[in-house]
Amino acid sequence: MSKSLVSAFHIKPNNSLILNDYDIFQDKELLENLKDKIIERVSDLKDETSITSDLILQSIDYNTKDLNLSNAEKTYLYNLADNEINGYGPLTEIMKDNAVKTIMVNSPNDVYIETETGYIKENNISFINDEHIVKTIKKLIEPLNIELNSSLLNTKLKDGSKLSAILPPLTLNPVLMIKKYNHDIASLEDLIRLGTITPYMATYLDTAVKANLNILTVGFDETGKSIFIDALSNSIDNTSRVVVIDPNNNLNIPKEHLITLSNEEKYNMIDIASSLNANYILISDVTKDNLLDTLNLMNTKKGIIASINMAPSNILENLESKNVSAILKASSGPITLAPMHNTLALLCSLVACAEKQSLHNAALIPLILLAAMLIPIPVPQRRIPSSHSPERIASATFLAYTG
């Protein structure tokens, strides 16, 4: 807060009763009404300079002179108005707190945060009502010049944080999640400092990027695949032309010669990226729908760095299964398995597996477990009828080793 009311209202500390933030001001209808009136009067009183704490205090005194409010309620009103005017509502302080990794608003009185110790309920933060959550979302996206005109919003804030909002009728009440961008990680050197990779792995990966090898990052959700691609991109020099396909706004690539493609379902973003004469193409979250297109792109171009959500164990079997599944959907005739094995191995020059360092500490930066060159090995020629299930085909393996 810009100013505490302990001195402004000469409040004496009283620790005899500790209330949750939501319970301090019981009359929510009155609170909403007072908030709007206080902000409106501050707007009327302000001059051409910034809004000061004294203006907020004057407005509170003016609008509450006929009310018998407790010291706690007056303090709550001040904090509420100050954050609404000068910040992002109830989320103002935790948006600035670097220790907070994720913010989750499930309801007006149900706010959780994620820190290095895990998920905890934040009892010192609450919203007045559902509309207050929606107004806060609008305040957060205001600098982006976009409107909240649908029930689902996924976007990236100016600081790189990822915002996801779900509104009725998709939910009973507005739901908000903000995954804050970790500005401490910008390069492979930062990953070394955090213990995510070793210096030898960093040298290996840096050389692979500069040699325009095709790199695939594999792991479950929230294992840091996008952070890893961000770090790898630091090894790309600024004169290189970089195209990014990032439908979920996960990547933060600070390059000068950069083109970011939007997520338009009616267009094939892989084909568009291929036509842009890029030195590098970065693809976040390859899906089953564009997996085959991605592999075809790797067959014709180098410098492809992509991530895919799958189990780190049995990478090649899983990748082959997904690929065969896509081919079977697109083809009515039989396919030959052996060339596919070798092709998959040749396309992905390097695979990096991402896993979290510990199960009890989900906020730790993920550990890259493997950087493996894939070597195609001879396999018997075998024709697989298109009616066969992908599960039967997934038993084939590649030879992988860490160099």
mmCIF file of C-alpha atoms in Angstrom:
data_model
loop_
_atom_site.group_PDB
_atom_site.id
_atom_site.type_symbol
_atom_site.label_atom_id
_atom_site.label_comp_id
_atom_site.label_asym_id
_atom_site.label_seq_id
_atom_site.Cartn_x
_atom_site.Cartn_y
_atom_site.Cartn_z
ATOM 1 C CA MET A 1 0.000 0.000 0.000
ATOM 2 C CA SER A 2 1.097 3.558 -0.649
ATOM 3 C CA LYS A 3 0.130 4.558 2.927
ATOM 4 C CA SER A 4 -1.003 2.766 6.047
ATOM 5 C CA LEU A 5 -4.109 3.925 7.903
ATOM 6 C CA VAL A 6 -2.496 3.122 11.226
ATOM 7 C CA SER A 7 -1.029 6.617 11.200
ATOM 8 C CA ALA A 8 -3.777 8.269 9.156
ATOM 9 C CA PHE A 9 -6.604 7.229 11.477
ATOM 10 C CA HIS A 10 -4.510 6.756 14.639
ATOM 11 C CA ILE A 11 -5.537 3.124 14.822
ATOM 12 C CA LYS A 12 -4.284 1.107 17.769
ATOM 13 C CA PRO A 13 -3.250 -2.477 16.985
ATOM 14 C CA ASN A 14 -5.708 -5.083 18.197
ATOM 15 C CA ASN A 15 -4.768 -8.702 17.682
ATOM 16 C CA SER A 16 -7.623 -10.120 19.706
ATOM 17 C CA LEU A 17 -9.579 -10.995 16.590
ATOM 18 C CA ILE A 18 -8.131 -12.019 13.225
ATOM 19 C CA LEU A 19 -10.578 -12.072 10.310
ATOM 20 C CA ASN A 20 -10.174 -13.199 6.755
ATOM 21 C CA ASP A 21 -10.025 -10.358 4.264
ATOM 22 C CA TYR A 22 -13.448 -11.247 2.862
ATOM 23 C CA ASP A 23 -15.098 -11.121 6.308
ATOM 24 C CA ILE A 24 -13.867 -7.684 7.394
ATOM 25 C CA PHE A 25 -16.561 -5.751 5.528
ATOM 26 C CA GLN A 26 -19.728 -7.835 5.835
ATOM 27 C CA ASP A 27 -22.146 -5.688 3.819
ATOM 28 C CA LYS A 28 -20.929 -6.389 0.279
ATOM 29 C CA GLU A 29 -23.630 -4.291 -1.403
ATOM 30 C CA LEU A 30 -22.659 -1.263 0.674
ATOM 31 C CA LEU A 31 -18.971 -1.980 0.025
ATOM 32 C CA GLU A 32 -19.488 -2.050 -3.754
ATOM 33 C CA ASN A 33 -21.452 1.187 -3.586
ATOM 34 C CA LEU A 34 -18.829 2.925 -1.416
ATOM 35 C CA LYS A 35 -15.991 1.753 -3.643
ATOM 36 C CA ASP A 36 -17.577 3.285 -6.721
ATOM 37 C CA LYS A 37 -18.398 6.543 -4.940
ATOM 38 C CA ILE A 38 -14.893 6.878 -3.445
ATOM 39 C CA ILE A 39 -13.215 6.301 -6.799
ATOM 40 C CA GLU A 40 -15.620 8.704 -8.523
ATOM 41 C CA ARG A 41 -14.938 11.474 -5.977
ATOM 42 C CA VAL A 42 -11.171 10.938 -6.194
ATOM 43 C CA SER A 43 -11.465 11.350 -9.940
ATOM 44 C CA ASP A 44 -13.362 14.622 -9.433
ATOM 45 C CA LEU A 45 -10.847 15.958 -6.868
ATOM 46 C CA LYS A 46 -7.625 15.059 -8.629
ATOM 47 C CA ASP A 47 -5.599 17.662 -10.466
ATOM 48 C CA GLU A 48 -3.404 17.030 -13.490
ATOM 49 C CA THR A 49 -0.819 15.261 -11.334
ATOM 50 C CA SER A 50 -1.009 11.797 -9.801
ATOM 51 C CA ILE A 51 -3.625 10.691 -7.311
ATOM 52 C CA THR A 52 -2.287 10.982 -3.767
ATOM 53 C CA SER A 53 -3.143 9.102 -0.589
ATOM 54 C CA ASP A 54 -4.615 12.290 0.869
ATOM 55 C CA LEU A 55 -7.158 12.441 -1.952
ATOM 56 C CA ILE A 56 -8.238 8.873 -1.234
ATOM 57 C CA LEU A 57 -8.530 9.627 2.500
ATOM 58 C CA GLN A 58 -10.588 12.758 1.811
ATOM 59 C CA SER A 59 -12.909 10.785 -0.406
ATOM 60 C CA ILE A 60 -13.326 8.062 2.234
ATOM 61 C CA ASP A 61 -14.139 10.657 4.916
ATOM 62 C CA TYR A 62 -16.651 12.356 2.645
ATOM 63 C CA ASN A 63 -18.488 9.175 1.674
ATOM 64 C CA THR A 64 -18.513 7.555 5.125
ATOM 65 C CA LYS A 65 -19.271 10.566 7.346
ATOM 66 C CA ASP A 66 -22.800 9.311 8.064
ATOM 67 C CA LEU A 67 -21.720 5.705 8.606
ATOM 68 C CA ASN A 68 -20.483 4.143 11.805
ATOM 69 C CA LEU A 69 -17.582 2.145 10.341
ATOM 70 C CA SER A 70 -14.979 0.339 12.397
ATOM 71 C CA ASN A 71 -11.276 1.053 12.041
ATOM 72 C CA ALA A 72 -10.851 -2.274 10.264
ATOM 73 C CA GLU A 73 -13.571 -1.373 7.764
ATOM 74 C CA LYS A 74 -12.004 2.048 7.089
ATOM 75 C CA THR A 75 -8.619 0.429 6.556
ATOM 76 C CA TYR A 76 -10.215 -2.097 4.217
ATOM 77 C CA LEU A 77 -11.875 0.703 2.252
ATOM 78 C CA TYR A 78 -8.602 2.578 1.882
ATOM 79 C CA ASN A 79 -6.706 -0.467 0.693
ATOM 80 C CA LEU A 80 -9.524 -1.354 -1.697
ATOM 81 C CA ALA A 81 -9.710 2.132 -3.230
ATOM 82 C CA ASP A 82 -5.930 2.544 -3.420
ATOM 83 C CA ASN A 83 -5.500 -0.752 -5.252
ATOM 84 C CA GLU A 84 -8.427 -0.096 -7.586
ATOM 85 C CA ILE A 85 -7.071 3.330 -8.543
ATOM 86 C CA ASN A 86 -3.326 2.687 -8.612
ATOM 87 C CA GLY A 87 -3.056 -1.020 -9.348
ATOM 88 C CA TYR A 88 -4.925 -4.184 -10.269
ATOM 89 C CA GLY A 89 -7.519 -4.354 -7.533
ATOM 90 C CA PRO A 90 -7.012 -7.005 -4.846
ATOM 91 C CA LEU A 91 -4.206 -8.599 -6.886
ATOM 92 C CA THR A 92 -1.982 -5.490 -6.854
ATOM 93 C CA GLU A 93 0.504 -6.573 -4.188
ATOM 94 C CA ILE A 94 0.891 -10.206 -5.232
ATOM 95 C CA MET A 95 1.373 -9.158 -8.859
ATOM 96 C CA LYS A 96 4.495 -7.334 -7.646
ATOM 97 C CA ASP A 97 5.660 -10.151 -5.351
ATOM 98 C CA ASN A 98 8.371 -12.168 -7.134
ATOM 99 C CA ALA A 99 7.925 -15.034 -4.662
ATOM 100 C CA VAL A 100 4.439 -15.666 -6.086
ATOM 101 C CA LYS A 101 4.600 -17.850 -9.206
ATOM 102 C CA THR A 102 0.902 -18.406 -9.922
ATOM 103 C CA ILE A 103 -2.313 -16.642 -8.881
ATOM 104 C CA MET A 104 -5.620 -18.544 -8.955
ATOM 105 C CA VAL A 105 -8.984 -16.891 -8.305
ATOM 106 C CA ASN A 106 -11.727 -19.494 -7.965
ATOM 107 C CA SER A 107 -14.381 -17.206 -6.458
ATOM 108 C CA PRO A 108 -14.527 -13.862 -4.599
ATOM 109 C CA ASN A 109 -13.463 -15.517 -1.340
ATOM 110 C CA ASP A 110 -11.342 -18.303 -2.779
ATOM 111 C CA VAL A 111 -7.910 -17.067 -3.899
ATOM 112 C CA TYR A 112 -4.856 -19.323 -4.054
ATOM 113 C CA ILE A 113 -1.221 -18.600 -4.829
ATOM 114 C CA GLU A 114 1.717 -20.813 -5.728
ATOM 115 C CA THR A 115 5.129 -20.181 -4.204
ATOM 116 C CA GLU A 116 8.247 -22.319 -3.802
ATOM 117 C CA THR A 117 6.505 -24.132 -0.942
ATOM 118 C CA GLY A 118 3.515 -25.111 -3.081
ATOM 119 C CA TYR A 119 -0.104 -23.969 -3.240
ATOM 120 C CA ILE A 120 -1.629 -22.019 -0.358
ATOM 121 C CA LYS A 121 -4.934 -20.213 0.162
ATOM 122 C CA GLU A 122 -4.418 -16.456 0.476
ATOM 123 C CA ASN A 123 -6.812 -15.323 3.212
ATOM 124 C CA ASN A 124 -5.643 -11.711 2.988
ATOM 125 C CA ILE A 125 -7.004 -11.266 -0.543
ATOM 126 C CA SER A 126 -10.635 -11.271 -1.628
ATOM 127 C CA PHE A 127 -13.050 -9.700 -4.107
ATOM 128 C CA ILE A 128 -16.363 -8.036 -3.355
ATOM 129 C CA ASN A 129 -18.352 -10.161 -5.803
ATOM 130 C CA ASP A 130 -18.189 -11.816 -9.216
ATOM 131 C CA GLU A 131 -18.405 -8.483 -11.023
ATOM 132 C CA HIS A 132 -15.338 -7.297 -9.089
ATOM 133 C CA ILE A 133 -13.353 -10.226 -10.530
ATOM 134 C CA VAL A 134 -14.492 -9.328 -14.057
ATOM 135 C CA LYS A 135 -13.520 -5.669 -13.561
ATOM 136 C CA THR A 136 -10.080 -6.753 -12.346
ATOM 137 C CA ILE A 137 -9.604 -8.923 -15.436
ATOM 138 C CA LYS A 138 -10.533 -5.948 -17.625
ATOM 139 C CA LYS A 139 -8.040 -3.772 -15.741
ATOM 140 C CA LEU A 140 -5.282 -6.353 -16.287
ATOM 141 C CA ILE A 141 -5.863 -6.579 -20.049
ATOM 142 C CA GLU A 142 -6.487 -2.852 -20.546
ATOM 143 C CA PRO A 143 -2.874 -2.134 -21.659
ATOM 144 C CA LEU A 144 -3.225 -4.825 -24.350
ATOM 145 C CA ASN A 145 -6.059 -2.971 -26.104
ATOM 146 C CA ILE A 146 -8.221 -6.089 -26.154
ATOM 147 C CA GLU A 147 -11.767 -6.548 -24.887
ATOM 148 C CA LEU A 148 -13.257 -9.231 -22.710
ATOM 149 C CA ASN A 149 -16.001 -10.174 -25.161
ATOM 150 C CA SER A 150 -16.160 -13.941 -24.768
ATOM 151 C CA SER A 151 -16.384 -16.529 -22.003
ATOM 152 C CA LEU A 152 -12.825 -17.741 -22.569
ATOM 153 C CA LEU A 153 -9.666 -15.653 -22.680
ATOM 154 C CA ASN A 154 -6.026 -16.739 -22.966
ATOM 155 C CA THR A 155 -3.529 -13.951 -23.414
ATOM 156 C CA LYS A 156 -0.121 -12.688 -22.392
ATOM 157 C CA LEU A 157 0.306 -9.576 -20.261
ATOM 158 C CA LYS A 158 2.875 -6.866 -20.954
ATOM 159 C CA ASP A 159 5.300 -8.364 -18.424
ATOM 160 C CA GLY A 160 5.143 -11.796 -20.085
ATOM 161 C CA SER A 161 2.760 -13.347 -17.551
ATOM 162 C CA LYS A 162 0.113 -15.672 -18.960
ATOM 163 C CA LEU A 163 -3.515 -14.836 -18.123
ATOM 164 C CA SER A 164 -6.379 -17.310 -18.459
ATOM 165 C CA ALA A 165 -9.972 -16.329 -17.661
ATOM 166 C CA ILE A 166 -13.139 -18.409 -17.834
ATOM 167 C CA LEU A 167 -16.499 -16.704 -17.414
ATOM 168 C CA PRO A 168 -20.125 -17.844 -17.164
ATOM 169 C CA PRO A 169 -21.823 -19.712 -18.724
ATOM 170 C CA LEU A 170 -18.715 -21.912 -18.958
ATOM 171 C CA THR A 171 -18.371 -21.670 -15.151
ATOM 172 C CA LEU A 172 -20.719 -20.810 -12.295
ATOM 173 C CA ASN A 173 -18.623 -17.724 -11.484
ATOM 174 C CA PRO A 174 -15.620 -15.977 -13.068
ATOM 175 C CA VAL A 175 -12.351 -17.896 -12.740
ATOM 176 C CA LEU A 176 -8.942 -16.289 -13.233
ATOM 177 C CA MET A 177 -5.416 -17.705 -13.356
ATOM 178 C CA ILE A 178 -2.208 -15.754 -13.843
ATOM 179 C CA LYS A 179 1.007 -17.675 -14.393
ATOM 180 C CA LYS A 180 3.757 -15.138 -13.840
ATOM 181 C CA TYR A 181 6.710 -15.048 -16.173
ATOM 182 C CA ASN A 182 10.046 -15.897 -14.573
ATOM 183 C CA HIS A 183 12.339 -13.033 -15.572
ATOM 184 C CA ASP A 184 15.257 -14.759 -13.847
ATOM 185 C CA ILE A 185 15.551 -17.226 -16.731
ATOM 186 C CA ALA A 186 16.718 -15.812 -20.050
ATOM 187 C CA SER A 187 19.517 -18.117 -21.164
ATOM 188 C CA LEU A 188 21.171 -21.491 -20.738
ATOM 189 C CA GLU A 189 23.537 -19.862 -18.233
ATOM 190 C CA ASP A 190 20.528 -19.095 -16.035
ATOM 191 C CA LEU A 191 19.485 -22.749 -16.176
ATOM 192 C CA ILE A 192 22.995 -23.730 -15.049
ATOM 193 C CA ARG A 193 22.767 -21.287 -12.143
ATOM 194 C CA LEU A 194 19.459 -22.803 -11.059
ATOM 195 C CA GLY A 195 20.820 -26.349 -11.282
ATOM 196 C CA THR A 196 18.512 -27.316 -14.134
ATOM 197 C CA ILE A 197 21.281 -28.360 -16.523
ATOM 198 C CA THR A 198 25.035 -28.904 -16.260
ATOM 199 C CA PRO A 199 27.646 -26.707 -18.002
ATOM 200 C CA TYR A 200 28.413 -29.586 -20.375
ATOM 201 C CA MET A 201 24.753 -29.889 -21.321
ATOM 202 C CA ALA A 202 24.579 -26.121 -21.873
ATOM 203 C CA THR A 203 27.552 -26.215 -24.246
ATOM 204 C CA TYR A 204 26.031 -29.176 -26.055
ATOM 205 C CA LEU A 205 22.647 -27.450 -26.423
ATOM 206 C CA ASP A 206 24.161 -24.105 -27.426
ATOM 207 C CA THR A 207 26.150 -25.821 -30.177
ATOM 208 C CA ALA A 208 23.057 -27.706 -31.338
ATOM 209 C CA VAL A 209 21.046 -24.480 -31.689
ATOM 210 C CA LYS A 210 23.836 -22.690 -33.557
ATOM 211 C CA ALA A 211 24.211 -25.714 -35.859
ATOM 212 C CA ASN A 212 20.502 -25.420 -36.761
ATOM 213 C CA LEU A 213 19.672 -28.890 -35.473
ATOM 214 C CA ASN A 214 16.026 -29.829 -35.051
ATOM 215 C CA ILE A 215 15.284 -30.026 -31.317
ATOM 216 C CA LEU A 216 12.227 -31.562 -29.679
ATOM 217 C CA THR A 217 11.413 -30.876 -26.018
ATOM 218 C CA VAL A 218 9.235 -33.501 -24.346
ATOM 219 C CA GLY A 219 7.478 -33.502 -20.982
ATOM 220 C CA PHE A 220 4.216 -33.316 -19.073
ATOM 221 C CA ASP A 221 2.314 -30.104 -18.333
ATOM 222 C CA GLU A 222 4.090 -27.528 -16.148
ATOM 223 C CA THR A 223 7.544 -29.069 -16.574
ATOM 224 C CA GLY A 224 9.065 -25.964 -18.134
ATOM 225 C CA LYS A 225 9.178 -26.857 -21.825
ATOM 226 C CA SER A 226 8.383 -23.273 -22.831
ATOM 227 C CA ILE A 227 10.973 -21.831 -20.421
ATOM 228 C CA PHE A 228 13.509 -24.214 -21.928
ATOM 229 C CA ILE A 229 12.699 -23.025 -25.467
ATOM 230 C CA ASP A 230 12.999 -19.415 -24.247
ATOM 231 C CA ALA A 231 16.476 -20.208 -22.921
ATOM 232 C CA LEU A 232 17.490 -22.024 -26.116
ATOM 233 C CA SER A 233 16.389 -19.034 -28.196
ATOM 234 C CA ASN A 234 19.037 -16.930 -26.460
ATOM 235 C CA SER A 235 21.615 -18.928 -28.445
ATOM 236 C CA ILE A 236 20.106 -17.620 -31.692
ATOM 237 C CA ASP A 237 21.912 -14.513 -32.896
ATOM 238 C CA ASN A 238 19.856 -11.371 -33.515
ATOM 239 C CA THR A 239 20.505 -11.362 -37.257
ATOM 240 C CA SER A 240 18.608 -14.636 -37.716
ATOM 241 C CA ARG A 241 15.004 -14.559 -38.885
ATOM 242 C CA VAL A 242 12.805 -16.291 -36.287
ATOM 243 C CA VAL A 243 9.182 -17.376 -36.716
ATOM 244 C CA VAL A 244 7.161 -18.383 -33.657
ATOM 245 C CA ILE A 245 3.995 -20.519 -33.565
ATOM 246 C CA ASP A 246 2.636 -20.162 -30.050
ATOM 247 C CA PRO A 247 -1.140 -20.726 -29.815
ATOM 248 C CA ASN A 248 -1.188 -20.650 -25.997
ATOM 249 C CA ASN A 249 1.092 -17.611 -25.556
ATOM 250 C CA ASN A 250 3.681 -19.617 -23.631
ATOM 251 C CA LEU A 251 6.881 -18.296 -25.209
ATOM 252 C CA ASN A 252 8.793 -15.070 -24.575
ATOM 253 C CA ILE A 253 11.310 -14.657 -27.398
ATOM 254 C CA PRO A 254 13.083 -11.254 -27.273
ATOM 255 C CA LYS A 255 14.494 -11.251 -30.800
ATOM 256 C CA GLU A 256 14.753 -8.329 -33.216
ATOM 257 C CA HIS A 257 13.991 -10.247 -36.418
ATOM 258 C CA LEU A 258 10.872 -11.971 -35.053
ATOM 259 C CA ILE A 259 7.512 -12.928 -36.552
ATOM 260 C CA THR A 260 4.818 -14.350 -34.261
ATOM 261 C CA LEU A 261 1.937 -16.119 -35.980
ATOM 262 C CA SER A 262 -1.541 -15.901 -34.496
ATOM 263 C CA ASN A 263 -3.691 -18.942 -33.867
ATOM 264 C CA GLU A 264 -6.161 -19.099 -36.758
ATOM 265 C CA GLU A 265 -7.733 -22.534 -37.007
ATOM 266 C CA LYS A 266 -8.767 -22.126 -40.635
ATOM 267 C CA TYR A 267 -5.133 -21.676 -41.697
ATOM 268 C CA ASN A 268 -2.227 -24.106 -41.502
ATOM 269 C CA MET A 269 0.300 -22.172 -39.416
ATOM 270 C CA ILE A 270 3.026 -24.736 -40.166
ATOM 271 C CA ASP A 271 2.700 -24.127 -43.912
ATOM 272 C CA ILE A 272 2.693 -20.359 -43.385
ATOM 273 C CA ALA A 273 5.819 -20.543 -41.214
ATOM 274 C CA SER A 274 7.531 -22.659 -43.849
ATOM 275 C CA SER A 275 6.945 -19.983 -46.478
ATOM 276 C CA LEU A 276 8.540 -17.151 -44.479
ATOM 277 C CA ASN A 277 12.186 -18.022 -45.185
ATOM 278 C CA ALA A 278 13.031 -18.320 -41.500
ATOM 279 C CA ASN A 279 16.379 -19.411 -40.077
ATOM 280 C CA TYR A 280 14.555 -20.807 -37.039
ATOM 281 C CA ILE A 281 10.965 -21.856 -36.426
ATOM 282 C CA LEU A 282 9.888 -22.231 -32.781
ATOM 283 C CA ILE A 283 6.699 -24.209 -32.125
ATOM 284 C CA SER A 284 5.137 -24.369 -28.674
ATOM 285 C CA ASP A 285 2.800 -27.228 -27.760
ATOM 286 C CA VAL A 286 2.678 -29.405 -30.861
ATOM 287 C CA THR A 287 -0.700 -31.143 -30.893
ATOM 288 C CA LYS A 288 -1.904 -34.361 -32.490
ATOM 289 C CA ASP A 289 -3.555 -32.210 -35.165
ATOM 290 C CA ASN A 290 -0.320 -30.590 -36.331
ATOM 291 C CA LEU A 291 2.194 -33.293 -35.373
ATOM 292 C CA LEU A 292 2.402 -34.724 -38.854
ATOM 293 C CA ASP A 293 2.812 -31.239 -40.364
ATOM 294 C CA THR A 294 5.572 -30.494 -37.836
ATOM 295 C CA LEU A 295 7.457 -33.678 -38.719
ATOM 296 C CA ASN A 296 7.089 -32.907 -42.414
ATOM 297 C CA LEU A 297 8.507 -29.451 -41.717
ATOM 298 C CA MET A 298 11.494 -31.037 -39.963
ATOM 299 C CA ASN A 299 11.992 -33.161 -43.054
ATOM 300 C CA THR A 300 12.458 -30.091 -45.253
ATOM 301 C CA LYS A 301 13.969 -27.513 -42.898
ATOM 302 C CA LYS A 302 16.516 -27.221 -40.110
ATOM 303 C CA GLY A 303 16.417 -24.984 -37.069
ATOM 304 C CA ILE A 304 13.047 -26.288 -35.836
ATOM 305 C CA ILE A 305 12.700 -26.092 -32.047
ATOM 306 C CA ALA A 306 9.408 -27.565 -30.820
ATOM 307 C CA SER A 307 7.764 -28.839 -27.652
ATOM 308 C CA ILE A 308 5.223 -31.613 -27.230
ATOM 309 C CA ASN A 309 3.224 -32.743 -24.218
ATOM 310 C CA MET A 310 3.920 -36.450 -23.660
ATOM 311 C CA ALA A 311 5.511 -38.840 -21.194
ATOM 312 C CA PRO A 312 9.317 -38.413 -21.055
ATOM 313 C CA SER A 313 9.749 -42.170 -20.791
ATOM 314 C CA ASN A 314 9.525 -44.144 -24.038
ATOM 315 C CA ILE A 315 9.797 -40.939 -26.042
ATOM 316 C CA LEU A 316 10.291 -42.556 -29.406
ATOM 317 C CA GLU A 317 7.590 -45.147 -28.951
ATOM 318 C CA ASN A 318 5.123 -42.432 -27.918
ATOM 319 C CA LEU A 319 6.162 -40.174 -30.775
ATOM 320 C CA GLU A 320 5.864 -43.019 -33.248
ATOM 321 C CA SER A 321 2.434 -43.905 -31.884
ATOM 322 C CA LYS A 322 1.191 -40.342 -32.294
ATOM 323 C CA ASN A 323 2.673 -40.123 -35.779
ATOM 324 C CA VAL A 324 1.206 -43.431 -36.930
ATOM 325 C CA SER A 325 -2.161 -42.425 -35.501
ATOM 326 C CA ALA A 326 -2.083 -39.240 -37.582
ATOM 327 C CA ILE A 327 -1.021 -41.144 -40.704
ATOM 328 C CA LEU A 328 -3.707 -43.796 -40.258
ATOM 329 C CA LYS A 329 -6.360 -41.071 -40.052
ATOM 330 C CA ALA A 330 -5.076 -39.481 -43.245
ATOM 331 C CA SER A 331 -4.461 -42.671 -45.249
ATOM 332 C CA SER A 332 -6.732 -45.490 -46.351
ATOM 333 C CA GLY A 333 -3.959 -47.779 -47.597
ATOM 334 C CA PRO A 334 -1.225 -49.782 -45.865
ATOM 335 C CA ILE A 335 1.936 -48.065 -44.607
ATOM 336 C CA THR A 336 5.508 -49.323 -44.253
ATOM 337 C CA LEU A 337 6.880 -49.121 -40.733
ATOM 338 C CA ALA A 338 10.670 -49.366 -41.167
ATOM 339 C CA PRO A 339 11.170 -46.152 -43.213
ATOM 340 C CA MET A 340 9.012 -44.326 -40.698
ATOM 341 C CA HIS A 341 11.311 -45.429 -37.859
ATOM 342 C CA ASN A 342 14.390 -44.105 -39.566
ATOM 343 C CA THR A 343 12.653 -40.935 -40.738
ATOM 344 C CA LEU A 344 11.506 -40.052 -37.225
ATOM 345 C CA ALA A 345 15.005 -40.585 -35.902
ATOM 346 C CA LEU A 346 16.560 -38.426 -38.609
ATOM 347 C CA LEU A 347 14.053 -35.600 -38.253
ATOM 348 C CA CYS A 348 14.574 -35.034 -34.527
ATOM 349 C CA SER A 349 18.310 -34.443 -34.194
ATOM 350 C CA LEU A 350 18.029 -33.875 -30.470
ATOM 351 C CA VAL A 351 15.437 -34.626 -27.810
ATOM 352 C CA ALA A 352 15.332 -32.982 -24.376
ATOM 353 C CA CYS A 353 13.201 -34.469 -21.615
ATOM 354 C CA ALA A 354 11.761 -32.132 -18.987
ATOM 355 C CA GLU A 355 10.723 -33.309 -15.539
ATOM 356 C CA LYS A 356 10.231 -31.511 -12.250
ATOM 357 C CA GLN A 357 13.092 -31.836 -9.808
ATOM 358 C CA SER A 358 10.946 -33.002 -6.915
ATOM 359 C CA LEU A 359 7.381 -34.094 -6.384
ATOM 360 C CA HIS A 360 6.948 -32.054 -3.211
ATOM 361 C CA ASN A 361 8.174 -28.803 -4.747
ATOM 362 C CA ALA A 362 6.231 -28.149 -7.917
ATOM 363 C CA ALA A 363 7.495 -24.580 -8.258
ATOM 364 C CA LEU A 364 11.113 -25.547 -8.867
ATOM 365 C CA ILE A 365 12.533 -24.984 -12.331
ATOM 366 C CA PRO A 366 12.292 -28.285 -14.219
ATOM 367 C CA LEU A 367 15.327 -30.443 -14.731
ATOM 368 C CA ILE A 368 16.279 -31.341 -18.281
ATOM 369 C CA LEU A 369 17.048 -35.027 -17.872
ATOM 370 C CA LEU A 370 18.288 -35.967 -21.313
ATOM 371 C CA ALA A 371 19.840 -34.484 -24.388
ATOM 372 C CA ALA A 372 19.981 -37.422 -26.788
ATOM 373 C CA MET A 373 21.079 -37.805 -30.377
ATOM 374 C CA LEU A 374 18.775 -40.235 -32.140
ATOM 375 C CA ILE A 375 20.351 -42.895 -34.347
ATOM 376 C CA PRO A 376 18.179 -44.827 -36.835
ATOM 377 C CA ILE A 377 18.625 -48.580 -36.579
ATOM 378 C CA PRO A 378 17.717 -51.259 -39.123
ATOM 379 C CA VAL A 379 14.325 -52.815 -38.521
ATOM 380 C CA PRO A 380 12.584 -55.548 -40.475
ATOM 381 C CA GLN A 381 10.382 -54.396 -43.325
ATOM 382 C CA ARG A 382 6.853 -54.738 -42.075
ATOM 383 C CA ARG A 383 3.597 -53.549 -43.594
ATOM 384 C CA ILE A 384 0.949 -52.372 -41.190
ATOM 385 C CA PRO A 385 -2.645 -52.420 -42.459
ATOM 386 C CA SER A 386 -4.364 -49.127 -41.799
ATOM 387 C CA SER A 387 -6.971 -50.908 -39.707
ATOM 388 C CA HIS A 388 -4.389 -51.846 -37.068
ATOM 389 C CA SER A 389 -4.489 -49.878 -33.841
ATOM 390 C CA PRO A 390 -1.668 -47.426 -32.992
ATOM 391 C CA GLU A 391 -1.080 -49.298 -29.731
ATOM 392 C CA ARG A 392 0.239 -52.331 -31.621
ATOM 393 C CA ILE A 393 2.538 -50.208 -33.758
ATOM 394 C CA ALA A 394 3.992 -48.384 -30.728
ATOM 395 C CA SER A 395 6.127 -51.351 -29.705
ATOM 396 C CA ALA A 396 8.954 -50.421 -32.098
ATOM 397 C CA THR A 397 11.975 -48.642 -30.607
ATOM 398 C CA PHE A 398 14.938 -46.460 -31.561
ATOM 399 C CA LEU A 399 18.439 -46.452 -30.173
ATOM 400 C CA ALA A 400 19.159 -43.303 -28.176
ATOM 401 C CA TYR A 401 22.293 -42.319 -26.327
ATOM 402 C CA THR A 402 23.714 -39.296 -24.547
ATOM 403 C CA GLY A 403 26.812 -38.100 -26.308
#
